[in-house]
Coordinates of C-alpha atoms and ligand atoms in Angstrom, one line a residue:
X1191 CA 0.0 0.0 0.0
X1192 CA 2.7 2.3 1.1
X1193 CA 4.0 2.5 -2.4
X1194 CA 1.0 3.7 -4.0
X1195 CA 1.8 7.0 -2.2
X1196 CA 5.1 7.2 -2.8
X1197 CA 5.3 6.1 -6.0
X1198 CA 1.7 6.7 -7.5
X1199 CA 3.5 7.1 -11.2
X1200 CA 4.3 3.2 -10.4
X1201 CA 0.4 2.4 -11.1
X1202 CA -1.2 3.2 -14.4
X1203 CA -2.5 6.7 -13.9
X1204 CA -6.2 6.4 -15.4
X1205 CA -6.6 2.7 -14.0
X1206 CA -9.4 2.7 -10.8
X1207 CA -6.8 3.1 -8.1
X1208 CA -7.9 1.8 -4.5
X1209 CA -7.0 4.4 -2.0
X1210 CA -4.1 3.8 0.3
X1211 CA -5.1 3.8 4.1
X1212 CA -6.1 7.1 5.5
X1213 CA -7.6 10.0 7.7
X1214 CA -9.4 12.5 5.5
X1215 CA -9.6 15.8 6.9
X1216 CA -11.9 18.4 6.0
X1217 CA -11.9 21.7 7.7
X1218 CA -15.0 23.3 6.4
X1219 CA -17.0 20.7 7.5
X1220 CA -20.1 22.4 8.6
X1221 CA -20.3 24.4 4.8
X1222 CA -21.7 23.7 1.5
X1223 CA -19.3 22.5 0.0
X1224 CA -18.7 19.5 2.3
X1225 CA -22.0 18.0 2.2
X1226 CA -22.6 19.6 -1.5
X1227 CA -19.8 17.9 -3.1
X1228 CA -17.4 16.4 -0.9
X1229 CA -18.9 13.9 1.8
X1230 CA -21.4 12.6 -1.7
X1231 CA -18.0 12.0 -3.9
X1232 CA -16.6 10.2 -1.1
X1233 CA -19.8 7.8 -0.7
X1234 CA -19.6 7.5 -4.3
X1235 CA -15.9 6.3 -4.3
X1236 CA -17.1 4.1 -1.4
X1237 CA -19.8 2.6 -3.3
X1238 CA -17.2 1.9 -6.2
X1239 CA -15.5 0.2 -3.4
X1240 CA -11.8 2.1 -3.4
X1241 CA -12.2 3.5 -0.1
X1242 CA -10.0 1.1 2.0
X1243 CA -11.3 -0.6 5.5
X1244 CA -8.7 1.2 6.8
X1245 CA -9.9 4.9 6.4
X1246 CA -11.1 7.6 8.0
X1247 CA -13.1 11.4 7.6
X1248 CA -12.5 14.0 10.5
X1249 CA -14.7 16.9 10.0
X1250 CA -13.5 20.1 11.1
X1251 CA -15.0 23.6 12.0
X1252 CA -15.6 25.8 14.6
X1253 CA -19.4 24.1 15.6
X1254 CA -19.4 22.6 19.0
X1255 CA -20.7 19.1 17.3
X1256 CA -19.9 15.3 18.4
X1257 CA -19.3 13.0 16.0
X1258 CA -22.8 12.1 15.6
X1259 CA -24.1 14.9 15.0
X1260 CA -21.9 15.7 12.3
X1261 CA -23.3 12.1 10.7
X1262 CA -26.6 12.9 11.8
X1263 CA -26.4 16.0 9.8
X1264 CA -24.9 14.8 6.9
X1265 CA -27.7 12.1 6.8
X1266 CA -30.5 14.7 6.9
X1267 CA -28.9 17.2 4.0
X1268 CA -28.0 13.9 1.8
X1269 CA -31.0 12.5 2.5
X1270 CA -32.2 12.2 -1.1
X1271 CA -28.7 11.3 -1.9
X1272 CA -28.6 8.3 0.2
X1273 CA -32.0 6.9 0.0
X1274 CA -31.2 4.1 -2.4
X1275 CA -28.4 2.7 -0.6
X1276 CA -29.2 3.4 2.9
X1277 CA -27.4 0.0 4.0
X1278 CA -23.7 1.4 2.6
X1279 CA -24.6 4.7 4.1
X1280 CA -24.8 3.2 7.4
X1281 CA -21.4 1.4 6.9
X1282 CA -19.7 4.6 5.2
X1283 CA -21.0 6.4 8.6
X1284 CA -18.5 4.7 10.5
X1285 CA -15.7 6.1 9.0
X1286 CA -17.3 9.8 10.0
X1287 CA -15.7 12.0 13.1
X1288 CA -16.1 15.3 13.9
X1289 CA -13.7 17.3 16.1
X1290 CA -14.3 21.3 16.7
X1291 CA -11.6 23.4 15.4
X1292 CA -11.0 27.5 14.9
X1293 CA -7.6 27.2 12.7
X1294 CA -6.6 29.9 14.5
X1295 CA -6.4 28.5 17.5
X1296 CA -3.2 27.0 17.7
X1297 CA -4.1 25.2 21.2
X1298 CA -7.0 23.8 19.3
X1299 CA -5.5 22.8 16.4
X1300 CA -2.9 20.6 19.2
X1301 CA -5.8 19.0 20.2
X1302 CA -7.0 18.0 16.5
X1303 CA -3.3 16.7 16.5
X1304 CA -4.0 14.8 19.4
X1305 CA -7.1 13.1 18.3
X1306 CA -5.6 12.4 14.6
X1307 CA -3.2 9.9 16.4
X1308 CA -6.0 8.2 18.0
X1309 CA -8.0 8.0 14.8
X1310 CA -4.5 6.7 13.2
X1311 CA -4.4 4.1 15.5
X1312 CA -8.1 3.0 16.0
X1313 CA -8.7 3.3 12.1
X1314 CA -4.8 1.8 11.2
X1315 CA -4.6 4.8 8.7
X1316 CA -0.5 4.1 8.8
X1317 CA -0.3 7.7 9.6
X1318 CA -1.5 9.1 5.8
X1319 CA -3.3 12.5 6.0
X1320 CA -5.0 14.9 3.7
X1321 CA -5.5 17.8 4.7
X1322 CA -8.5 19.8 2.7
X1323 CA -8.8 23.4 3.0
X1324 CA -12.2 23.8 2.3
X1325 CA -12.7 27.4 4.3
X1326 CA -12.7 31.1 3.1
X1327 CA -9.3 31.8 1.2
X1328 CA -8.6 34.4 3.4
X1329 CA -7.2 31.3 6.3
X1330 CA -5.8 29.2 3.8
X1331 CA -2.0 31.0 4.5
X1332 CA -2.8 30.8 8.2
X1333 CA -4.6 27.8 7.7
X1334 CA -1.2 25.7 6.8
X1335 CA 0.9 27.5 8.9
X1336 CA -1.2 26.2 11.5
X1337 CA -1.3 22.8 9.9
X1338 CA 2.8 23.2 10.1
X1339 CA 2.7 24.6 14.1
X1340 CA 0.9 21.7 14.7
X1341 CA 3.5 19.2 13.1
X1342 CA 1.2 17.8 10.7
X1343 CA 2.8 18.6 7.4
X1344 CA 6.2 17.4 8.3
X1345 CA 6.0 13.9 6.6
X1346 CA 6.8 15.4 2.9
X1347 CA 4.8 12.1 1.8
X1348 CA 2.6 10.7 4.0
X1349 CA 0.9 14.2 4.5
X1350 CA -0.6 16.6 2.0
X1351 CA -3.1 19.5 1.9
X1352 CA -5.4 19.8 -0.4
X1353 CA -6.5 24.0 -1.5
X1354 CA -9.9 24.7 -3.0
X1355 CA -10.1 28.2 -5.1
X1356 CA -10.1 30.7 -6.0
X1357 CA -6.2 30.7 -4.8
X1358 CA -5.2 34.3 -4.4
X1359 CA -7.3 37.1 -5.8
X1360 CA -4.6 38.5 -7.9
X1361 CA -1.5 38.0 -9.7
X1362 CA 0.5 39.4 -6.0
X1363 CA -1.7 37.8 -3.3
X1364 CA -1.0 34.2 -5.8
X1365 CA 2.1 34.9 -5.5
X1366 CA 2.4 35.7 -1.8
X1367 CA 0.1 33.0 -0.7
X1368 CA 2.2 30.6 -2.7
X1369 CA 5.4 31.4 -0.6
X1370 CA 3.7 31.0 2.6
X1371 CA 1.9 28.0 1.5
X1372 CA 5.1 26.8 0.1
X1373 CA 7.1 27.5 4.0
X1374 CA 4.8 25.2 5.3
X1375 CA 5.0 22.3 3.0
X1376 CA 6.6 21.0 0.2
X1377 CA 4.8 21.7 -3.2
X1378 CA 4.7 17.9 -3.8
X1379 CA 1.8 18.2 -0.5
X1380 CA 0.3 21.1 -2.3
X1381 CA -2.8 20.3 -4.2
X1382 CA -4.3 23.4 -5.7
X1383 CA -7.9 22.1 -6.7
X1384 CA -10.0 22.9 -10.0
X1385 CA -12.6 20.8 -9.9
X1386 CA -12.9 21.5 -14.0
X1387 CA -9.7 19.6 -14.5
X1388 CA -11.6 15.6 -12.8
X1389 CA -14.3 16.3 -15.2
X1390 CA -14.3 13.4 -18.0
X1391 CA -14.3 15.6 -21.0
X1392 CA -11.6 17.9 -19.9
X1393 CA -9.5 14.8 -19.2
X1394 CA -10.2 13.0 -22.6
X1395 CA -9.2 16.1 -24.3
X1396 CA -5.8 14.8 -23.6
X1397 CA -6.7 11.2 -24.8
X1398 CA -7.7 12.7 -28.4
X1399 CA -5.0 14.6 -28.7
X1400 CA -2.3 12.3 -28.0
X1401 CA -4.0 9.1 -28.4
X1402 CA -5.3 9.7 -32.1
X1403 CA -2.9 10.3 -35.1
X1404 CA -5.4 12.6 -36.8
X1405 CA -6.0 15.6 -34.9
X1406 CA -2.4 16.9 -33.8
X1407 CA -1.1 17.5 -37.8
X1408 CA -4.0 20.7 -38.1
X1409 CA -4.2 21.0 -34.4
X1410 CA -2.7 24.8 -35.4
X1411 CA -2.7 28.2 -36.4
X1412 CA -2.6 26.3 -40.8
X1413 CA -5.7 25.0 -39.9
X1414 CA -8.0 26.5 -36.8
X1415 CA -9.7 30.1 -37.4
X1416 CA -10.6 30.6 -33.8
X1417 CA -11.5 28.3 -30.5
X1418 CA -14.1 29.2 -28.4
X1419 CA -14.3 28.3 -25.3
X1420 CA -17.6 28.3 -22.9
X1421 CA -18.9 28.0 -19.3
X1422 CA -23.1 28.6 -19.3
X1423 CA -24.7 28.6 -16.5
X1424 CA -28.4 28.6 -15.8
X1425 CA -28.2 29.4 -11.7
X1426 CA -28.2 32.9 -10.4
X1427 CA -25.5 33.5 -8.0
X1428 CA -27.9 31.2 -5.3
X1429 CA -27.2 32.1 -1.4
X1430 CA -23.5 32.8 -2.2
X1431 CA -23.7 36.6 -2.4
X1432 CA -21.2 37.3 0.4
X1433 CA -18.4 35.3 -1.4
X1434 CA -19.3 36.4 -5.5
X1435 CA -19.7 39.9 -4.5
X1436 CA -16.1 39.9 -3.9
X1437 CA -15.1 37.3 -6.9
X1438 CA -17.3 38.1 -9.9
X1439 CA -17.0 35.8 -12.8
X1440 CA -13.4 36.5 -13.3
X1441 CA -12.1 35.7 -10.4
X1442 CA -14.7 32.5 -9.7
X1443 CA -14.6 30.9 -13.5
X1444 CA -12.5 32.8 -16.2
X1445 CA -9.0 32.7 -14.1
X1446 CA -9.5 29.3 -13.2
X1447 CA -12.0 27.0 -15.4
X1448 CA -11.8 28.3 -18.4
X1449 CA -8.5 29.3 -18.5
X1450 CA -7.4 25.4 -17.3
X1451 CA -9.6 24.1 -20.4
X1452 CA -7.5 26.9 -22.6
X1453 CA -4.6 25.2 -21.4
X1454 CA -5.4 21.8 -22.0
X1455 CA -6.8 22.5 -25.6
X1456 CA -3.6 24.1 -26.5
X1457 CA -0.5 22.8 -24.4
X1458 CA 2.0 21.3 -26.1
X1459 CA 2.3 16.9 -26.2
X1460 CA 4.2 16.1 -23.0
X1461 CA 7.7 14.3 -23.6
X1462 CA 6.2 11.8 -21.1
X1463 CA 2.7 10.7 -19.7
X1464 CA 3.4 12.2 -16.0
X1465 CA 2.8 14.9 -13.9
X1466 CA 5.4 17.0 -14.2
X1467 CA 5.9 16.6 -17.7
X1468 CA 2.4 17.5 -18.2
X1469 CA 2.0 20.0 -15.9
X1470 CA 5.3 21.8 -17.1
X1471 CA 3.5 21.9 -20.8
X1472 CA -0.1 23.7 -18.7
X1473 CA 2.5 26.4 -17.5
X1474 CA 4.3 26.6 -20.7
X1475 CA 1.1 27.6 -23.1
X1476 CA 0.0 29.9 -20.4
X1477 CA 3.2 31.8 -20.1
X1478 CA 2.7 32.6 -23.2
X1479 CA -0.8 33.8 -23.3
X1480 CA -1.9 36.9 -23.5
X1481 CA -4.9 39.6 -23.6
X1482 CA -5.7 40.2 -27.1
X1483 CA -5.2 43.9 -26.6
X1484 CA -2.7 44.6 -23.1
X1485 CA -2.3 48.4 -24.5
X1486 CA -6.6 48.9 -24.3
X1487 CA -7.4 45.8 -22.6
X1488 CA -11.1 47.4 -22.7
X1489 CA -11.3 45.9 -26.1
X1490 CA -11.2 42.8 -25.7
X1491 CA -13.3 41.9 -22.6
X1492 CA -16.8 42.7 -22.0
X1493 CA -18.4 42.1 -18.7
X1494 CA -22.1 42.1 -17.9
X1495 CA -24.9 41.3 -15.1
X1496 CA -28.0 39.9 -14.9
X1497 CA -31.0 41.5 -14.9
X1498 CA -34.5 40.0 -13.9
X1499 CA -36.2 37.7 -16.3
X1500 CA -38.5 35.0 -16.5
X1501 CA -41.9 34.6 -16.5
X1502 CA -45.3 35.3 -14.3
X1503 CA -45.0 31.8 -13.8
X1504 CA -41.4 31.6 -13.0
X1505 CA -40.3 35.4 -12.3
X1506 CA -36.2 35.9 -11.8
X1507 CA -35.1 38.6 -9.7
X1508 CA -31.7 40.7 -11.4
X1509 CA -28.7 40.4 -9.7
X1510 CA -28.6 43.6 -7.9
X1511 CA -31.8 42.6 -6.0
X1512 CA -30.4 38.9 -4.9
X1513 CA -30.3 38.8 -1.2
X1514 CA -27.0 40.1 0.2
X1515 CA -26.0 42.1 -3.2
X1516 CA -25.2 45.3 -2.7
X1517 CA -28.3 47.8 -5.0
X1518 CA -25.5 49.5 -6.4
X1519 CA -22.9 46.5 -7.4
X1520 CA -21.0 46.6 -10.5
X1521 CA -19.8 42.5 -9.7
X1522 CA -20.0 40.9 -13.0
X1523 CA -22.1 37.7 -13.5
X1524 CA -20.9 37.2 -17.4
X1525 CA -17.4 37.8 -18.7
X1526 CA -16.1 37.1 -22.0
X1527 CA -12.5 38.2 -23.3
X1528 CA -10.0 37.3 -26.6
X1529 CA -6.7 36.1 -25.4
X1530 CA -3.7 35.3 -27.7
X1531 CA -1.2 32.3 -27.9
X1532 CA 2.7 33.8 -28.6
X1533 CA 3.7 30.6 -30.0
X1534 CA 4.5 28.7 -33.2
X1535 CA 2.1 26.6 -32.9
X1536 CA -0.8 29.3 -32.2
X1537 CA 0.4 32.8 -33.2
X1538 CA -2.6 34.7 -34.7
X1539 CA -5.5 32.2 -33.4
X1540 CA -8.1 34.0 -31.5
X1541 CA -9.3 32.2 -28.2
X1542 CA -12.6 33.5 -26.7
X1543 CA -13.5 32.5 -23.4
X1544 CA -17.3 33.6 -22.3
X1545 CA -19.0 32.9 -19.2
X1546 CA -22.1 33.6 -16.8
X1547 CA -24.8 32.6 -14.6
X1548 CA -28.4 32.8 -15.7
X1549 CA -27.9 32.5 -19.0
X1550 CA -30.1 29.3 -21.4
X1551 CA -28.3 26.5 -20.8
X1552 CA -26.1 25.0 -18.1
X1553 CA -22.9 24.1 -20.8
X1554 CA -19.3 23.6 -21.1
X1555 CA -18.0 23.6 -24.4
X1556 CA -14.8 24.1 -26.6
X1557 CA -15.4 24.6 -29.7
X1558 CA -12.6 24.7 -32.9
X1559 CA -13.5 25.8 -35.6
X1560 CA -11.5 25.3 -38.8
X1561 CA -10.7 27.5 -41.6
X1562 CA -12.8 28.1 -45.0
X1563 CA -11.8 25.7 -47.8
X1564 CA -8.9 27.7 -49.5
X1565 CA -10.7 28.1 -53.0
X1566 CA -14.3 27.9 -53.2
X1567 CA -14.9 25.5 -56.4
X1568 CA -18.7 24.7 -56.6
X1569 CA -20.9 27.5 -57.4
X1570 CA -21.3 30.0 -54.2
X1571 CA -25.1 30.8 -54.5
X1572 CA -25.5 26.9 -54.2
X1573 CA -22.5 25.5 -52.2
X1574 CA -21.4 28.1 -49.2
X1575 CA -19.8 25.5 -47.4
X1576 CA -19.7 26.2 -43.6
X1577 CA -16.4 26.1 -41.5
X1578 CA -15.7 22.3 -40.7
X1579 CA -16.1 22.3 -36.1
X1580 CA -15.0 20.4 -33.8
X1581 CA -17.3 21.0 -30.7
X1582 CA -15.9 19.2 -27.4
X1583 CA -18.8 18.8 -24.7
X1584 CA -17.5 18.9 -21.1
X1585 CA -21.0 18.8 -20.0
X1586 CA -23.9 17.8 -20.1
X1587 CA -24.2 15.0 -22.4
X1588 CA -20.3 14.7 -22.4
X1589 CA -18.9 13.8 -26.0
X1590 CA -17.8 15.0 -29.3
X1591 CA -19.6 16.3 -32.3
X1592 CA -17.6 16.9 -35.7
X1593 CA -19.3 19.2 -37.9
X1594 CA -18.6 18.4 -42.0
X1595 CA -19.8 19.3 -45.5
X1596 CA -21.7 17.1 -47.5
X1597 CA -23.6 16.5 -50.7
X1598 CA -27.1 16.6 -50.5
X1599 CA -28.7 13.8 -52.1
X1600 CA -30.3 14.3 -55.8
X1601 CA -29.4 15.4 -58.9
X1602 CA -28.5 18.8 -58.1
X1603 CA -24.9 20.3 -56.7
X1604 CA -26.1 21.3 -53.4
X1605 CA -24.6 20.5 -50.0
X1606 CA -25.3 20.7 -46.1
X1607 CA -23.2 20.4 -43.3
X1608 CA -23.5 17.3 -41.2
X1609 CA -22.5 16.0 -37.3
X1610 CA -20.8 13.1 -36.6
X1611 CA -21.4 12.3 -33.1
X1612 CA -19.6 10.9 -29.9
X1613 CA -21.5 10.7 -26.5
X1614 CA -19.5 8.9 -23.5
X1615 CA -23.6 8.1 -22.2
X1616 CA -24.1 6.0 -25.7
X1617 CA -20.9 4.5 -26.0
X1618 CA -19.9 3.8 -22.5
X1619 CA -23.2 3.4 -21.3
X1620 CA -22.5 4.7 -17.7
X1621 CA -22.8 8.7 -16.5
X1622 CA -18.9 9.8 -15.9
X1623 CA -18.2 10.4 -12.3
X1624 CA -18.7 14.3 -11.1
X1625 CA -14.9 16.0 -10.9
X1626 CA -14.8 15.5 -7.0
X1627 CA -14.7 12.1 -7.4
X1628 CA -12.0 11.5 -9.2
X1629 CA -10.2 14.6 -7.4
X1630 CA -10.3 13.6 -4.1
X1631 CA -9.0 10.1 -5.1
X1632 CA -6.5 11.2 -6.9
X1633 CA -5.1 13.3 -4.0
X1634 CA -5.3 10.5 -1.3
X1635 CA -3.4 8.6 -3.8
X1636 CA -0.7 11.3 -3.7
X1637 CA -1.6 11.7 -8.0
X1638 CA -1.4 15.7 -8.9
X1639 CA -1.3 15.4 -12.5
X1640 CA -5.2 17.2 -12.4
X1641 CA -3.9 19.5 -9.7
X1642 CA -2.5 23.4 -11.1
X1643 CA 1.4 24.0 -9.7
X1644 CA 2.3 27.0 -8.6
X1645 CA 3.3 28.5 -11.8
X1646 CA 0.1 27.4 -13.4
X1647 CA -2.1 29.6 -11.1
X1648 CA 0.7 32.8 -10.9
X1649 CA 0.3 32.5 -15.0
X1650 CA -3.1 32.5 -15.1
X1651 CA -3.4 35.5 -12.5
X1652 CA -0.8 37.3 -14.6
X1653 CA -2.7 36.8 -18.0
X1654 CA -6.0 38.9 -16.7
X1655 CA -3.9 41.5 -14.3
X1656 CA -4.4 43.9 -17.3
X1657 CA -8.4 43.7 -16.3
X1658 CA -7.7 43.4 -12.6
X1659 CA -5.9 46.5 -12.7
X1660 CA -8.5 48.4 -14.8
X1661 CA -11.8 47.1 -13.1
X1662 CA -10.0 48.1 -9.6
X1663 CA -8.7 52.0 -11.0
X1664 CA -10.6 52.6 -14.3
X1665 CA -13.6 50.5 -13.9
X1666 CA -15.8 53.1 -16.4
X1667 CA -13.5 51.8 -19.4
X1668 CA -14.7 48.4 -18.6
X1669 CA -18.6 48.7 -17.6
X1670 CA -21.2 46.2 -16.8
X1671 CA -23.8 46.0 -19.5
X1672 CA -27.1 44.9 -18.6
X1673 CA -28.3 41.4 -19.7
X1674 CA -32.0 39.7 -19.4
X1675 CA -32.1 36.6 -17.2
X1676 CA -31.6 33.6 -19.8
X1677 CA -30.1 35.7 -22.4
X1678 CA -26.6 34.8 -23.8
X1679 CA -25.3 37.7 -22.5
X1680 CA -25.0 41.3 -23.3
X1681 CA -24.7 41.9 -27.2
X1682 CA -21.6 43.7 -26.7
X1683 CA -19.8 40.0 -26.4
X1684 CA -20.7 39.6 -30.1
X1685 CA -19.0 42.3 -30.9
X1686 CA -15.9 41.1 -29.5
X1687 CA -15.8 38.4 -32.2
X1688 CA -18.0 40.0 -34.8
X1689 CA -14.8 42.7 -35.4
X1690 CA -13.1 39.7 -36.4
X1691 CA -15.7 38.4 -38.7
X1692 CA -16.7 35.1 -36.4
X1693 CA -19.6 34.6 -34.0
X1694 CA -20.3 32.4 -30.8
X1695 CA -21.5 29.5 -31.5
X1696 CA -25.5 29.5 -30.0
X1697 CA -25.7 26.0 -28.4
Ligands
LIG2902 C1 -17.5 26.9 -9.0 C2 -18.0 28.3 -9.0 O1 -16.1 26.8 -9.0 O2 -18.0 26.3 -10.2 C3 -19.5 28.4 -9.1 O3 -17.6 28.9 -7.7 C4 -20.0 27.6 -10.3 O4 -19.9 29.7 -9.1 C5 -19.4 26.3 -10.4 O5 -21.4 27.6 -10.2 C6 -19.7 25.6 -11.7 O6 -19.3 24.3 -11.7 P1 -20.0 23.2 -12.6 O7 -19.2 22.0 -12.4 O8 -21.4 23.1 -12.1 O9 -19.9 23.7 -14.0

């Protein structure tokens, strides 16, 4: 077991990996996130049976709750969750504790020490931690330097602490927080989470790539016009108004998401099939990516908010009157900018990343579209052939499609363009597993290949401190345009690609 951790490169890296013994730790416990996402990935690794007998989850926060209430909890909030397996969710509760801790408490955080042996011992977790910041950003510097204090991060491989985003809020605070982050532990125990990165599609992007002779010869600026690259969301900002008042969509999806999918669309083949090697190509491409305009960044980025919408039936209130917005707020719910590759392989290719909340559809998408046939040789009243696409799905209905030209039938010259599809539901006949799942495995197996380094997140806080800078000093050369709920956005977005002669793709 013990060599799993040490050695995770050892074991196939997209095999089902059991999980090594160990004590999951989630500080956080008592928030969303834990019972959102977190505790219902772990049941789900558990009822794929790769949680070990040997294993244990300590929730942390400041709540004065016993163990079982923390499971009693859980079981009411999951209750839907849980209802068809009720018999594994009664085993999986014995793995639960629950220990009240303030981070910055350094005499409680001994205590959690304290009890983490005991669970060690009674659970035989061989002494293998994770750590998982899942608490405002603001504690996770003090957070690990309490971890440190504590002596919990001093085996370099048995422990390892896992940070949620958004990590920093700028291209400084990145860079601060990764020096103190980086005091405390080594960045082998750093896991820098983007939950984008465990989704299927993203993941498989890298399959088609490399895996498939076809697509890397006009994977390039001979072939591609533009990539487009989308995050739709249908959900208002929900009851999180005290966190996205301070984030806005840059800082919550555009510096992290999106601009992980940019990477992965356009990095360069890895030498090898590891995480270094792969994560050194993530840092590479976005080192050298940059605002289509860093003289006027105004031009290319346009940033908008929702306004109400809906029906009698269904009325949706606008941003501004969501409880715990400020009236006044210029927080953007919809961003979409033009960014530029300084490489060979891209130089010249526009990238456009767009996204927002209340908008049509809940989507992910990357979409490549190809250039026009070079000389047009049927008639052009009767054959205008569309651009040939390549439309990646990251969700829902995770698959392909390849958009292509064809003859209609009959005697006539005409033609039509026509999809050929690939949906991971039809062919593998099985939903994929929701990012969490495969991220929290992969970091209790001590695997960060799906993890951003250090360099990664400072690059992609560097790329968008042009916008940063202006929306903190200058924020009237970059307003908010208004937007009606389930709208694709304000129409000035179109503009940003309509300049250049190409338009979003309406999904
Ligand atoms: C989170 C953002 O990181 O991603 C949320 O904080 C957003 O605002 C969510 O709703 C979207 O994730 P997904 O997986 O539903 O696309």
């Amino acid at each position: 077991m013990q060599s799993s951790i040490s050695n995770p490169l050892r074991i196939g890296l997209r095999q089902e990996r059991v999980i090594p013994p160990q004590c999951l730790v989630i500080f956080g416990a008592s928030g969303d996130l834990t019972h959102r996402k977190l505790i219902p990935a772990l049941f789900e690794l558990f009822l794929q049976r790769r949680i070990p007998s040997e294993f244990a989850i300590v929730g942390c926060a400041r709540r004065p709750w016993s163990d079982q209430e923390f499971k009693d909890k859980l079981s009411i909030k999951l209750a839907n969750k849980i209802s068809k397996n009720p018999n594994e969710w009664n085993q999986f509760l014995k793995y639960l504790f629950y220990e009240p801790v303030d981070l910055q408490q350094e005499l409680q955080v001994e205590r959690l020490a304290k009890r983490l042996t005991k669970i060690d011992k009674l659970q035989a977790t061989h002494g293998n931690k994770t750590f998982y910041l899942s608490v405002s950003p603001n504690f996770y510097g003090s957070g690990c330097k309490a971890l440190k204090k504590a002596g919990l991060l001093e085996d370099t491989v048995k422990s390892r602490v896992v940070i949620e985003k958004p990590f920093g809020r700028d291209y400084s605070s990145a860079k601060k927080l990764n020096k103190i982050v980086q005091s405390c532990a080594d960045e082998s125990q750093i896991y820098r989470i983007d939950h984008y990165l465990g989704k299927e599609t993203v993941q498989n992007i890298l399959v088609l790539r490399f895996a498939n002779t076809i697509f890397e010869p006009i994977w390039n600026r001979n072939y591609i016009s533009n990539i487009q690259i989308t995050s739709s969301e249908t959900v208002g900002v929900e009851d999180r108004a005290g966190y996205y008042e301070t984030s806005g969509a840059l800082r919550d999806m555009l510096q992290n998401h999106l601009t992980q999918m940019l990477a992965v669309i356009s990095m360069e083949p890895p030498g090898r099939f590891d995480p270094e090697a792969i994560r050194n190509e993530k840092a590479k491409v976005l080192q050298a990516t940059k605002l289509a305009d860093e003289e006027e960044p105004w031009r290319c980025c346009i940033r908008g908010q929702y306004q109400e919408g809906g029906n009698i039936v269904n009325p949706l209130r606008g941003y501004r009157e969501e409880p715990g917005v400020d009236p006044n707020s210029t927080t953007e719910t919809y961003i979409a900018t033009k960014v530029f590759i300084d490489n060979w392989r891209w130089q010249g290719v526009p990238f456009y990343l767009r996204t927002g909340k209340r908008l049509p559809k809940r989507l992910g998408e990357i979409v490549l579209t190809f250039k026009d046939v070079p000389v047009h040789l049927f008639d052009s009243t009767i054959i205008n052939p569309a651009p040939n696409q390549l439309i990646i799905r990251i969700q829902p209905n995770e698959g392909a499609t390849f958009k292509f030209e064809v003859k209609s039938p009959g005697s006539g010259m005409r033609s039509r363009p026509v999809e050929m599809e690939f949906s991971y539901d039809e062919s593998f006949g099985e939903p994929s597993d929701e990012g969490y799942v495969r991220l929290l495995a992969d970091s209790m197996l001590g695997d960060p290949t799906l993890f951003t380094r250090s360099d990664e997140v400072e690059a992609a806080w560097k790329l968008y401190t042009p916008l940063i800078e202006l929306m903190e000093n200058a924020p009237w050369k970059l307003p908010i345009h208004k937007y009606e709920s389930k709208t694709w956005g304000p129409s000035e977005s179109d503009q940003l690609l309509s300049r250049d002669n190409f338009f979003w793709r309406r999904p």
